[in-house]
Amino acid sequence: MANQDFLNSTNKLFDQALSFTDISPDLAKRIRVSNSTYTINFGVKLRDEIHTFTGWRSVHSEHFEPAKGGIRYDINASQEEVEALAALMTYKCAIIEVPYGGSKGALKINPKDWTKSEIEKITRRFAQELIKRDLIHPAQNVPAPDVGTSANEMAWIADEYRRIHPTDINALACVTGKPIEKGGLVGRSEATGRGVQYIIREFFRHEDDCKKAGLKNGLKDKKISIQGLGNVGYHAAKFLQEEDECRIICVMERKGAIVNPEGLDIEKIKQYLSENGTFEGCSEGKFESNSSDCLHMKCDILIPAARENVINEANAHAIKAKLIVEAANGPITFEADEILNERHVTIIPDIMANAGGVAVSYFEWIRNLRHIRFGRLEKRKNAFQFDTLISAIETMTGKDMPEKFKEQFIEGVNEIDLVRSGLDDMMCEAYQKVRQSMIENNIPNIRTAAYKVALDRIATSYDSIGL
Ligand code: NAD
């Protein structure tokens, strides 16, 4: 039922934005519904028994190919959830202008019930089924990690693809989020959390937006609550704490939350959680057993980075944050969104806030297709030019350039610098264009403006092929 709610919410948010576009009802329907969803039941012999698993791969849109979207492993996964997530991928890709349609996959499984080698067997079987139907393919459908999956699963999927298509020179581009040594890209695992940091920074560059949200004096020292300390939540929390000097005052996890008004040390609590499976007993802060109650805690910025539907009709009235940044997909239901808008809580929606993952996946896919790392050709040339420039400046001024500047120039640009620079640019531009559309079209909130930007771009793309 909750998953049906998620799909309904996504469709209602879509419909709400439609009234700000000139898209005809028939084209709107074409864009809204998923193109196809493939359901598969497959068996794997484990522990002397055949276990049957159910999985899905949904393709929401093919207005650009490949379609792109993660694969999650979750016991509560369902077809409706996968379809809602695939739709969000379509809108997200349109907002950050990457040439992809939207897709998503899921396997109904609790990864914690199985050993690593069992998960490998299950993943390889799942991948075989999807590969033989071109639902994993460098030119048609490219998965990535999501909840419950990581670089390991992506490496096994890439390996299965290569075995089935041994002569495909672009085989590595069939999946992103791979380990670095298996064709992955530096900065991919941090990308979604990093993107959340960049979009928050961009928000704080716009004084009017901060004023509207009731936030003053920049990002430094802002009090932040985060739900979920997984891939996305951990990286967002870590970078906001270490680089922007924010105070992470509360982290909510499945089995309770940890609170410290002075700010939590993210590395320490992450390590404690990995070792103990809970924050209970952690000396870094006060343990709260009812994790979701902490969503109501007073803070400047609330970052839900765990699951969908966590802010709903039941608790939206109690939220005290001034700004909510949706790092997770669909954490706020349609009804809660209405309540929060009425209460003038500013929301940076999922289809912008967590687009950093697909942005860097795009870089990884390009790198795999180019078969050369970013910056390889120009690095030495740039270093030589900078060296010449420094010599020229020193000769002309008669002074030595301070060592720290010299080192920065001569060291040149590494691949991680290029990845972060590209990501930063995409997140900032997405925010700026959505903001501009919001102002020009008198749209009441960022989410509706983000949907409008996405829908207009998708409609133009369909139009240009005569649909
Ligand atoms: P993850 O599995 O690494 O982390 C999720 C974390 O949330 C886990 O630590 C889990 O214990 C915690 N959690 C689950 N339910 C919770 C609850 N009810 N209360 C508190 N904590 C809870 O997953 P992830 O990759 O970090 O993804 C998180 C969200 O971000 C999902 O909505 C996902 O679709 C979205 N997302 C992920 C990526 C990516 O690159 N991984 C990209 C875009 C969006």
Short mmCIF file of C-alpha atoms and ligand atoms in Angstrom, two decimals:
data_model
loop_
_atom_site.label_atom_id
_atom_site.label_comp_id
_atom_site.label_asym_id
_atom_site.label_seq_id
_atom_site.Cartn_x
_atom_site.Cartn_y
_atom_site.Cartn_z
CA MET A 1 0.00 0.00 0.00
CA ALA A 2 2.78 2.40 0.94
CA ASN A 3 4.38 1.74 -2.45
CA GLN A 4 1.10 2.50 -4.25
CA ASP A 5 1.04 5.79 -2.27
CA PHE A 6 4.55 6.58 -3.52
CA LEU A 7 3.51 6.09 -7.16
CA ASN A 8 0.30 8.11 -6.62
CA SER A 9 2.29 10.92 -4.97
CA THR A 10 4.73 11.05 -7.89
CA ASN A 11 1.83 11.22 -10.38
CA LYS A 12 0.03 13.92 -8.38
CA LEU A 13 3.17 16.05 -8.24
CA PHE A 14 3.45 15.60 -12.00
CA ASP A 15 -0.19 16.69 -12.51
CA GLN A 16 0.27 19.71 -10.28
CA ALA A 17 3.15 20.97 -12.42
CA LEU A 18 1.25 20.34 -15.67
CA SER A 19 -0.97 23.36 -15.11
CA PHE A 20 2.15 25.52 -15.51
CA THR A 21 2.96 24.00 -18.94
CA ASP A 22 1.33 23.97 -22.39
CA ILE A 23 1.65 20.21 -22.68
CA SER A 24 -1.47 18.59 -24.17
CA PRO A 25 -3.32 16.00 -22.03
CA ASP A 26 -2.51 13.16 -24.45
CA LEU A 27 1.22 13.92 -24.47
CA ALA A 28 1.13 14.37 -20.69
CA LYS A 29 -0.37 10.87 -20.35
CA ARG A 30 2.35 9.46 -22.63
CA ILE A 31 5.05 11.04 -20.46
CA ARG A 32 3.44 10.08 -17.13
CA VAL A 33 3.00 6.31 -17.56
CA SER A 34 5.87 3.84 -17.49
CA ASN A 35 6.78 2.44 -20.93
CA SER A 36 7.21 -1.08 -19.58
CA THR A 37 7.95 -3.03 -16.44
CA TYR A 38 9.44 -6.47 -16.63
CA THR A 39 8.82 -8.82 -13.71
CA ILE A 40 10.98 -11.84 -13.25
CA ASN A 41 10.87 -14.84 -10.91
CA PHE A 42 14.08 -16.83 -10.97
CA GLY A 43 15.53 -19.69 -8.96
CA VAL A 44 18.96 -20.01 -7.36
CA LYS A 45 20.15 -23.16 -5.59
CA LEU A 46 21.51 -22.12 -2.19
CA ARG A 47 21.96 -24.07 1.03
CA ASP A 48 20.76 -27.26 -0.80
CA GLU A 49 17.46 -25.71 -1.72
CA ILE A 50 16.06 -23.83 -4.72
CA HIS A 51 15.08 -20.30 -3.65
CA THR A 52 12.80 -18.29 -5.90
CA PHE A 53 13.43 -14.54 -6.07
CA THR A 54 11.29 -11.80 -7.60
CA GLY A 55 12.78 -8.78 -9.34
CA TRP A 56 11.72 -5.92 -11.61
CA ARG A 57 13.25 -3.60 -14.17
CA SER A 58 11.00 -0.74 -15.17
CA VAL A 59 11.66 1.60 -18.10
CA HIS A 60 9.71 4.78 -17.58
CA SER A 61 10.92 6.70 -20.62
CA GLU A 62 13.06 6.12 -23.70
CA HIS A 63 12.93 9.66 -25.12
CA PHE A 64 16.70 9.37 -24.69
CA GLU A 65 18.59 6.09 -24.59
CA PRO A 66 20.04 4.44 -22.66
CA ALA A 67 17.51 4.54 -19.86
CA LYS A 68 19.30 5.03 -16.53
CA GLY A 69 18.51 4.11 -12.95
CA GLY A 70 19.68 2.13 -9.95
CA ILE A 71 18.89 -1.36 -8.74
CA ARG A 72 17.82 -1.72 -5.11
CA TYR A 73 17.77 -4.81 -2.95
CA ASP A 74 14.93 -4.48 -0.47
CA ILE A 75 12.46 -6.93 1.01
CA ASN A 76 9.68 -4.31 0.73
CA ALA A 77 10.30 -3.58 -2.96
CA SER A 78 7.33 -3.78 -5.31
CA GLN A 79 6.38 -3.03 -8.90
CA GLU A 80 4.69 0.26 -7.93
CA GLU A 81 7.76 1.42 -6.04
CA VAL A 82 10.04 0.59 -8.96
CA GLU A 83 7.74 2.45 -11.37
CA ALA A 84 7.65 5.55 -9.14
CA LEU A 85 11.44 5.50 -8.87
CA ALA A 86 11.84 5.05 -12.65
CA ALA A 87 9.61 8.08 -13.23
CA LEU A 88 11.71 10.17 -10.84
CA MET A 89 14.80 9.12 -12.82
CA THR A 90 13.25 10.46 -16.04
CA TYR A 91 12.54 13.87 -14.45
CA LYS A 92 15.93 13.98 -12.69
CA CYS A 93 17.88 13.30 -15.89
CA ALA A 94 15.89 16.01 -17.69
CA ILE A 95 16.61 18.56 -14.95
CA ILE A 96 20.36 18.09 -14.98
CA GLU A 97 20.34 17.65 -18.77
CA VAL A 98 21.93 14.24 -19.12
CA PRO A 99 20.83 12.38 -22.27
CA TYR A 100 19.06 9.50 -20.56
CA GLY A 101 15.56 8.12 -20.18
CA GLY A 102 14.47 6.93 -16.73
CA SER A 103 14.61 3.37 -15.42
CA LYS A 104 14.82 1.54 -12.10
CA GLY A 105 15.18 -2.01 -10.87
CA ALA A 106 14.64 -3.90 -7.67
CA LEU A 107 15.06 -7.33 -6.17
CA LYS A 108 12.75 -8.37 -3.34
CA ILE A 109 15.36 -9.60 -0.90
CA ASN A 110 16.82 -8.74 2.48
CA PRO A 111 20.54 -8.64 1.69
CA LYS A 112 21.34 -9.25 5.36
CA ASP A 113 19.75 -12.75 5.12
CA TRP A 114 22.52 -13.93 2.76
CA THR A 115 26.30 -14.21 2.74
CA LYS A 116 28.38 -12.20 0.28
CA SER A 117 28.98 -15.20 -1.98
CA GLU A 118 25.25 -16.03 -1.96
CA ILE A 119 24.43 -12.42 -2.91
CA GLU A 120 26.96 -12.76 -5.73
CA LYS A 121 25.20 -15.88 -7.08
CA ILE A 122 21.78 -14.23 -6.82
CA THR A 123 23.04 -11.03 -8.48
CA ARG A 124 24.68 -12.90 -11.36
CA ARG A 125 21.45 -14.87 -12.04
CA PHE A 126 19.33 -11.69 -11.86
CA ALA A 127 21.78 -9.94 -14.21
CA GLN A 128 21.70 -12.82 -16.73
CA GLU A 129 17.92 -12.55 -16.94
CA LEU A 130 18.04 -8.79 -17.48
CA ILE A 131 20.99 -8.89 -19.92
CA LYS A 132 19.37 -11.40 -22.25
CA ARG A 133 16.40 -9.03 -22.60
CA ASP A 134 18.65 -5.96 -23.16
CA LEU A 135 17.46 -4.55 -19.83
CA ILE A 136 21.14 -4.16 -19.05
CA HIS A 137 23.02 -2.81 -22.07
CA PRO A 138 25.46 0.12 -22.61
CA ALA A 139 23.23 1.65 -25.30
CA GLN A 140 19.82 0.76 -23.88
CA ASN A 141 19.68 0.39 -20.13
CA VAL A 142 22.39 1.19 -17.60
CA PRO A 143 21.86 0.41 -13.88
CA ALA A 144 23.75 1.80 -10.86
CA PRO A 145 23.74 1.17 -7.10
CA ASP A 146 20.81 2.15 -4.88
CA VAL A 147 19.49 1.07 -1.47
CA GLY A 148 21.00 -2.29 -0.49
CA THR A 149 23.46 -2.47 -3.41
CA SER A 150 27.00 -1.17 -3.87
CA ALA A 151 30.01 -1.30 -6.17
CA ASN A 152 30.28 -5.09 -5.57
CA GLU A 153 26.95 -5.87 -7.21
CA MET A 154 27.82 -3.54 -10.11
CA ALA A 155 31.13 -5.38 -10.68
CA TRP A 156 29.31 -8.75 -10.82
CA ILE A 157 26.73 -7.33 -13.25
CA ALA A 158 29.49 -5.92 -15.52
CA ASP A 159 31.27 -9.27 -15.43
CA GLU A 160 28.09 -11.16 -16.43
CA TYR A 161 27.52 -8.73 -19.29
CA ARG A 162 31.09 -9.23 -20.55
CA ARG A 163 30.70 -13.03 -20.45
CA ILE A 164 27.47 -12.88 -22.47
CA HIS A 165 28.84 -10.24 -24.91
CA PRO A 166 32.60 -10.97 -25.01
CA THR A 167 33.19 -8.90 -28.18
CA ASP A 168 31.37 -5.76 -27.04
CA ILE A 169 34.19 -3.23 -26.67
CA ASN A 170 31.87 -0.99 -24.64
CA ALA A 171 30.85 -3.73 -22.22
CA LEU A 172 32.06 -1.80 -19.14
CA ALA A 173 29.54 0.97 -19.88
CA CYS A 174 26.63 -1.44 -19.23
CA VAL A 175 26.54 -0.37 -15.56
CA THR A 176 27.89 2.51 -13.44
CA GLY A 177 28.98 2.74 -9.83
CA LYS A 178 31.58 0.01 -10.41
CA PRO A 179 34.72 -0.31 -8.26
CA ILE A 180 37.55 1.96 -9.50
CA GLU A 181 39.71 -1.01 -10.48
CA LYS A 182 36.83 -2.46 -12.53
CA GLY A 183 36.16 0.59 -14.71
CA GLY A 184 34.48 2.74 -12.04
CA LEU A 185 35.11 6.44 -11.60
CA VAL A 186 36.65 8.23 -8.63
CA GLY A 187 33.98 10.24 -6.87
CA ARG A 188 31.01 8.06 -7.89
CA SER A 189 30.38 6.56 -4.45
CA GLU A 190 30.40 10.02 -2.79
CA ALA A 191 28.51 11.67 -5.67
CA THR A 192 24.92 11.77 -4.41
CA GLY A 193 25.91 13.12 -0.99
CA ARG A 194 28.37 15.51 -2.62
CA GLY A 195 25.59 16.74 -4.92
CA VAL A 196 23.39 17.38 -1.88
CA GLN A 197 26.18 19.51 -0.41
CA TYR A 198 26.63 21.45 -3.67
CA ILE A 199 22.94 22.21 -4.08
CA ILE A 200 22.67 23.39 -0.45
CA ARG A 201 25.67 25.67 -1.05
CA GLU A 202 23.98 27.04 -4.18
CA PHE A 203 20.75 27.66 -2.25
CA PHE A 204 22.71 29.69 0.32
CA ARG A 205 24.21 31.82 -2.48
CA HIS A 206 20.72 33.24 -3.13
CA GLU A 207 19.92 35.67 -0.34
CA ASP A 208 16.27 35.99 -1.34
CA ASP A 209 15.77 32.23 -1.08
CA CYS A 210 17.40 32.11 2.36
CA LYS A 211 15.30 35.04 3.53
CA LYS A 212 12.12 33.31 2.31
CA ALA A 213 13.09 30.20 4.26
CA GLY A 214 13.93 32.25 7.36
CA LEU A 215 17.65 31.39 7.20
CA LYS A 216 20.33 34.01 7.87
CA ASN A 217 24.11 34.37 7.88
CA GLY A 218 25.22 31.67 5.46
CA LEU A 219 25.65 27.94 5.76
CA LYS A 220 28.34 27.91 8.47
CA ASP A 221 27.11 26.67 11.84
CA LYS A 222 23.65 25.73 10.54
CA LYS A 223 21.99 22.96 12.54
CA ILE A 224 21.24 19.90 10.42
CA SER A 225 19.25 16.71 11.10
CA ILE A 226 19.78 13.73 8.81
CA GLN A 227 17.73 10.56 8.43
CA GLY A 228 19.74 7.61 7.15
CA LEU A 229 23.52 7.19 7.48
CA GLY A 230 23.95 5.03 4.39
CA ASN A 231 25.78 5.99 1.23
CA VAL A 232 23.92 9.25 0.59
CA GLY A 233 23.34 10.42 4.18
CA TYR A 234 26.87 9.65 5.33
CA HIS A 235 28.59 11.54 2.52
CA ALA A 236 26.23 14.53 2.75
CA ALA A 237 26.72 14.73 6.53
CA LYS A 238 30.49 14.28 6.32
CA PHE A 239 31.08 16.98 3.69
CA LEU A 240 28.67 19.49 5.27
CA GLN A 241 30.38 19.01 8.62
CA GLU A 242 34.00 18.94 7.45
CA GLU A 243 33.92 21.50 4.65
CA ASP A 244 31.02 23.85 5.45
CA GLU A 245 31.34 23.75 9.25
CA CYS A 246 27.70 22.82 9.73
CA ARG A 247 26.53 21.25 12.98
CA ILE A 248 24.98 17.80 12.43
CA ILE A 249 22.82 17.75 15.54
CA CYS A 250 20.85 14.56 14.91
CA VAL A 251 21.26 11.39 12.86
CA MET A 252 18.28 9.03 12.63
CA GLU A 253 18.77 5.39 11.75
CA ARG A 254 16.55 2.28 11.65
CA LYS A 255 17.24 1.34 15.28
CA GLY A 256 17.17 4.75 16.97
CA ALA A 257 18.76 8.16 16.62
CA ILE A 258 21.71 10.00 18.11
CA VAL A 259 21.46 13.64 19.17
CA ASN A 260 24.02 16.24 20.16
CA PRO A 261 23.15 19.98 19.95
CA GLU A 262 26.89 20.81 19.77
CA GLY A 263 27.31 18.68 16.65
CA LEU A 264 28.12 15.01 16.08
CA ASP A 265 31.42 13.64 14.80
CA ILE A 266 30.18 11.84 11.68
CA GLU A 267 33.20 9.57 11.23
CA LYS A 268 32.98 8.39 14.85
CA ILE A 269 29.25 7.70 14.84
CA LYS A 270 29.47 5.97 11.45
CA GLN A 271 32.15 3.66 12.78
CA TYR A 272 30.12 2.98 15.93
CA LEU A 273 27.04 2.17 13.83
CA SER A 274 29.03 -0.20 11.58
CA GLU A 275 30.43 -2.04 14.59
CA ASN A 276 27.26 -2.16 16.73
CA GLY A 277 24.33 -1.87 14.32
CA THR A 278 22.84 0.87 16.54
CA PHE A 279 23.82 4.19 18.16
CA GLU A 280 22.79 2.85 21.57
CA GLY A 281 25.74 3.21 23.93
CA CYS A 282 27.63 5.64 21.68
CA SER A 283 29.29 8.35 23.79
CA GLU A 284 29.13 10.96 21.01
CA GLY A 285 25.53 11.94 21.81
CA LYS A 286 22.22 11.09 23.47
CA PHE A 287 20.47 7.97 22.18
CA GLU A 288 16.79 8.26 21.20
CA SER A 289 15.05 4.95 20.68
CA ASN A 290 12.17 6.38 18.62
CA SER A 291 14.08 7.44 15.56
CA SER A 292 11.27 8.90 13.45
CA ASP A 293 10.15 11.20 16.33
CA CYS A 294 13.41 13.06 15.77
CA LEU A 295 12.13 14.24 12.38
CA HIS A 296 10.23 16.83 14.48
CA MET A 297 13.36 18.15 16.12
CA LYS A 298 14.07 21.87 15.78
CA CYS A 299 16.80 22.42 13.19
CA ASP A 300 17.68 24.66 10.26
CA ILE A 301 17.97 21.94 7.61
CA LEU A 302 16.38 18.49 7.58
CA ILE A 303 17.87 15.98 5.16
CA PRO A 304 15.82 12.78 4.77
CA ALA A 305 18.31 10.36 3.18
CA ALA A 306 16.76 6.97 3.86
CA ARG A 307 13.41 6.08 2.34
CA GLU A 308 10.20 7.23 0.68
CA ASN A 309 7.00 8.40 2.46
CA VAL A 310 8.71 9.16 5.80
CA ILE A 311 7.20 12.66 5.99
CA ASN A 312 3.47 12.23 5.53
CA GLU A 313 0.09 13.59 6.63
CA ALA A 314 0.67 12.23 10.13
CA ASN A 315 3.86 14.14 10.92
CA ALA A 316 4.14 17.02 8.40
CA HIS A 317 2.50 19.46 10.87
CA ALA A 318 5.17 18.72 13.44
CA ILE A 319 8.22 19.36 11.24
CA LYS A 320 10.19 22.36 12.53
CA ALA A 321 12.97 22.58 9.93
CA LYS A 322 13.14 25.69 7.77
CA LEU A 323 14.61 23.92 4.78
CA ILE A 324 14.11 20.26 3.78
CA VAL A 325 16.53 18.79 1.26
CA GLU A 326 15.25 15.51 -0.17
CA ALA A 327 18.37 13.39 -0.48
CA ALA A 328 16.21 10.24 -0.57
CA ASN A 329 13.72 9.55 -3.34
CA GLY A 330 10.14 10.48 -2.44
CA PRO A 331 10.58 11.06 1.33
CA ILE A 332 7.65 13.55 1.38
CA THR A 333 4.21 12.38 0.27
CA PHE A 334 2.00 14.59 -1.89
CA GLU A 335 -0.27 15.40 1.08
CA ALA A 336 2.69 16.26 3.32
CA ASP A 337 4.11 18.43 0.56
CA GLU A 338 0.87 20.46 0.51
CA ILE A 339 0.96 20.88 4.30
CA LEU A 340 4.61 21.95 4.28
CA ASN A 341 4.02 24.40 1.43
CA GLU A 342 1.15 25.97 3.37
CA ARG A 343 3.48 26.27 6.36
CA HIS A 344 6.10 27.96 4.10
CA VAL A 345 8.74 25.30 4.69
CA THR A 346 11.18 25.45 1.75
CA ILE A 347 11.83 22.11 0.03
CA ILE A 348 14.60 21.26 -2.43
CA PRO A 349 13.00 18.25 -4.12
CA ASP A 350 14.53 14.83 -4.77
CA ILE A 351 14.58 15.26 -8.54
CA MET A 352 17.16 18.02 -8.06
CA ALA A 353 18.72 17.35 -4.68
CA ASN A 354 19.86 13.76 -5.26
CA ALA A 355 20.70 14.07 -8.96
CA GLY A 356 24.44 14.03 -8.18
CA GLY A 357 24.52 10.23 -8.41
CA VAL A 358 23.26 10.10 -11.96
CA ALA A 359 25.43 13.10 -12.92
CA VAL A 360 28.63 11.26 -11.95
CA SER A 361 27.25 7.99 -13.38
CA TYR A 362 27.00 9.91 -16.65
CA PHE A 363 30.70 10.82 -16.37
CA GLU A 364 31.58 7.18 -15.63
CA TRP A 365 29.58 5.96 -18.65
CA ILE A 366 31.30 8.51 -20.92
CA ARG A 367 34.71 7.53 -19.54
CA ASN A 368 33.96 3.85 -20.26
CA LEU A 369 32.91 4.69 -23.83
CA ARG A 370 35.97 6.92 -24.39
CA HIS A 371 38.33 4.29 -22.93
CA ILE A 372 40.57 6.98 -21.48
CA ARG A 373 40.56 8.76 -18.14
CA PHE A 374 39.52 12.38 -17.87
CA GLY A 375 42.47 14.78 -18.08
CA ARG A 376 44.91 12.14 -19.43
CA LEU A 377 45.81 14.01 -22.63
CA GLU A 378 46.09 17.54 -21.30
CA LYS A 379 47.63 17.14 -17.84
CA ARG A 380 51.34 17.34 -18.80
CA LYS A 381 50.70 20.04 -21.37
CA ASN A 382 48.88 22.16 -18.77
CA ALA A 383 51.67 21.60 -16.24
CA PHE A 384 54.24 22.78 -18.80
CA GLN A 385 52.16 25.88 -19.61
CA PHE A 386 51.73 26.76 -15.93
CA ASP A 387 55.47 26.30 -15.38
CA THR A 388 56.17 28.73 -18.23
CA LEU A 389 53.61 31.18 -16.86
CA ILE A 390 55.17 31.10 -13.38
CA SER A 391 58.65 31.71 -14.86
CA ALA A 392 57.29 34.62 -16.92
CA ILE A 393 55.59 36.21 -13.87
CA GLU A 394 58.71 35.77 -11.75
CA THR A 395 60.94 37.26 -14.46
CA MET A 396 58.60 40.20 -15.02
CA THR A 397 58.09 41.02 -11.35
CA GLY A 398 61.52 40.02 -10.13
CA LYS A 399 59.85 38.16 -7.25
CA ASP A 400 59.41 34.47 -6.44
CA MET A 401 55.86 33.15 -6.48
CA PRO A 402 54.91 31.76 -3.01
CA GLU A 403 55.46 27.98 -2.91
CA LYS A 404 51.83 27.11 -2.06
CA PHE A 405 50.54 28.79 -5.25
CA LYS A 406 53.33 27.27 -7.31
CA GLU A 407 52.50 23.78 -6.05
CA GLN A 408 48.82 24.21 -6.84
CA PHE A 409 49.59 25.33 -10.38
CA ILE A 410 52.18 22.68 -11.12
CA GLU A 411 50.31 19.77 -9.51
CA GLY A 412 47.61 20.30 -12.15
CA VAL A 413 44.12 18.89 -12.17
CA ASN A 414 43.36 15.32 -11.09
CA GLU A 415 40.42 13.25 -12.28
CA ILE A 416 38.60 13.71 -8.95
CA ASP A 417 38.91 17.52 -9.33
CA LEU A 418 37.34 17.31 -12.78
CA VAL A 419 34.53 15.04 -11.55
CA ARG A 420 33.70 17.36 -8.64
CA SER A 421 33.90 20.42 -10.86
CA GLY A 422 31.49 18.87 -13.40
CA LEU A 423 29.13 17.78 -10.65
CA ASP A 424 29.19 21.19 -8.96
CA ASP A 425 28.42 22.89 -12.26
CA MET A 426 25.48 20.56 -13.00
CA MET A 427 23.93 20.97 -9.54
CA CYS A 428 24.34 24.78 -9.57
CA GLU A 429 22.96 25.14 -13.08
CA ALA A 430 19.98 22.91 -12.27
CA TYR A 431 19.15 25.05 -9.25
CA GLN A 432 19.58 28.31 -11.17
CA LYS A 433 17.40 27.24 -14.11
CA VAL A 434 14.63 25.90 -11.88
CA ARG A 435 14.76 29.07 -9.78
CA GLN A 436 14.55 31.23 -12.90
CA SER A 437 11.51 29.27 -14.13
CA MET A 438 9.88 29.62 -10.70
CA ILE A 439 10.27 33.40 -10.78
CA GLU A 440 9.35 33.89 -14.46
CA ASN A 441 6.24 31.71 -14.29
CA ASN A 442 5.13 32.77 -10.82
CA ILE A 443 5.32 29.17 -9.56
CA PRO A 444 4.76 28.85 -5.81
CA ASN A 445 7.51 26.38 -4.93
CA ILE A 446 10.79 24.82 -6.10
CA ARG A 447 9.35 21.31 -6.60
CA THR A 448 6.62 22.42 -9.00
CA ALA A 449 9.13 24.54 -10.90
CA ALA A 450 11.53 21.57 -11.11
CA TYR A 451 8.77 19.35 -12.51
CA LYS A 452 7.84 22.06 -15.03
CA VAL A 453 11.43 22.36 -16.25
CA ALA A 454 11.66 18.56 -16.61
CA LEU A 455 8.27 18.13 -18.30
CA ASP A 456 8.90 20.93 -20.82
CA ARG A 457 12.23 19.38 -21.81
CA ILE A 458 10.75 15.88 -22.17
CA ALA A 459 7.78 17.22 -24.16
CA THR A 460 10.14 19.10 -26.51
CA SER A 461 12.12 15.92 -27.00
CA TYR A 462 8.97 13.92 -27.87
CA ASP A 463 7.81 16.77 -30.12
CA SER A 464 11.04 16.76 -32.07
CA ILE A 465 10.47 13.14 -33.09
CA GLY A 466 6.94 13.95 -34.17
CA LEU A 467 5.02 12.34 -31.32
P1 NAD B 1 21.70 2.90 1.77
O1 NAD B 1 21.08 1.57 1.83
O2 NAD B 1 23.18 3.01 1.59
O3 NAD B 1 21.35 3.78 3.07
C1 NAD B 1 20.06 3.94 3.59
C2 NAD B 1 20.23 4.15 5.09
O4 NAD B 1 18.97 4.51 5.64
C3 NAD B 1 20.70 2.89 5.81
O5 NAD B 1 21.74 3.23 6.69
C4 NAD B 1 19.45 2.42 6.56
O6 NAD B 1 19.74 1.72 7.75
C5 NAD B 1 18.74 3.73 6.81
N1 NAD B 1 17.28 3.59 6.98
C6 NAD B 1 16.43 2.81 6.30
N2 NAD B 1 15.17 2.98 6.74
C7 NAD B 1 15.24 3.91 7.72
C8 NAD B 1 14.28 4.54 8.55
N3 NAD B 1 12.99 4.23 8.46
N4 NAD B 1 14.71 5.47 9.45
C9 NAD B 1 16.00 5.80 9.54
N5 NAD B 1 16.97 5.24 8.77
C10 NAD B 1 16.59 4.30 7.89
O7 NAD B 1 20.94 3.68 0.60
P2 NAD B 1 21.40 4.98 -0.17
O8 NAD B 1 22.07 4.55 -1.43
O9 NAD B 1 22.09 5.90 0.76
O10 NAD B 1 20.00 5.58 -0.59
C11 NAD B 1 19.20 6.35 0.32
C12 NAD B 1 18.14 7.08 -0.47
O11 NAD B 1 18.76 7.90 -1.48
C13 NAD B 1 17.15 6.20 -1.23
O12 NAD B 1 15.91 6.83 -1.29
C14 NAD B 1 17.76 6.13 -2.63
O13 NAD B 1 16.81 5.80 -3.63
C15 NAD B 1 18.24 7.56 -2.76
N6 NAD B 1 19.28 7.74 -3.78
C16 NAD B 1 20.45 7.05 -3.74
C17 NAD B 1 21.42 7.29 -4.71
C18 NAD B 1 22.76 6.60 -4.67
O14 NAD B 1 23.63 6.99 -5.45
N7 NAD B 1 23.00 5.65 -3.80
C19 NAD B 1 21.18 8.20 -5.73
C20 NAD B 1 19.98 8.92 -5.73
C21 NAD B 1 19.05 8.67 -4.74
#
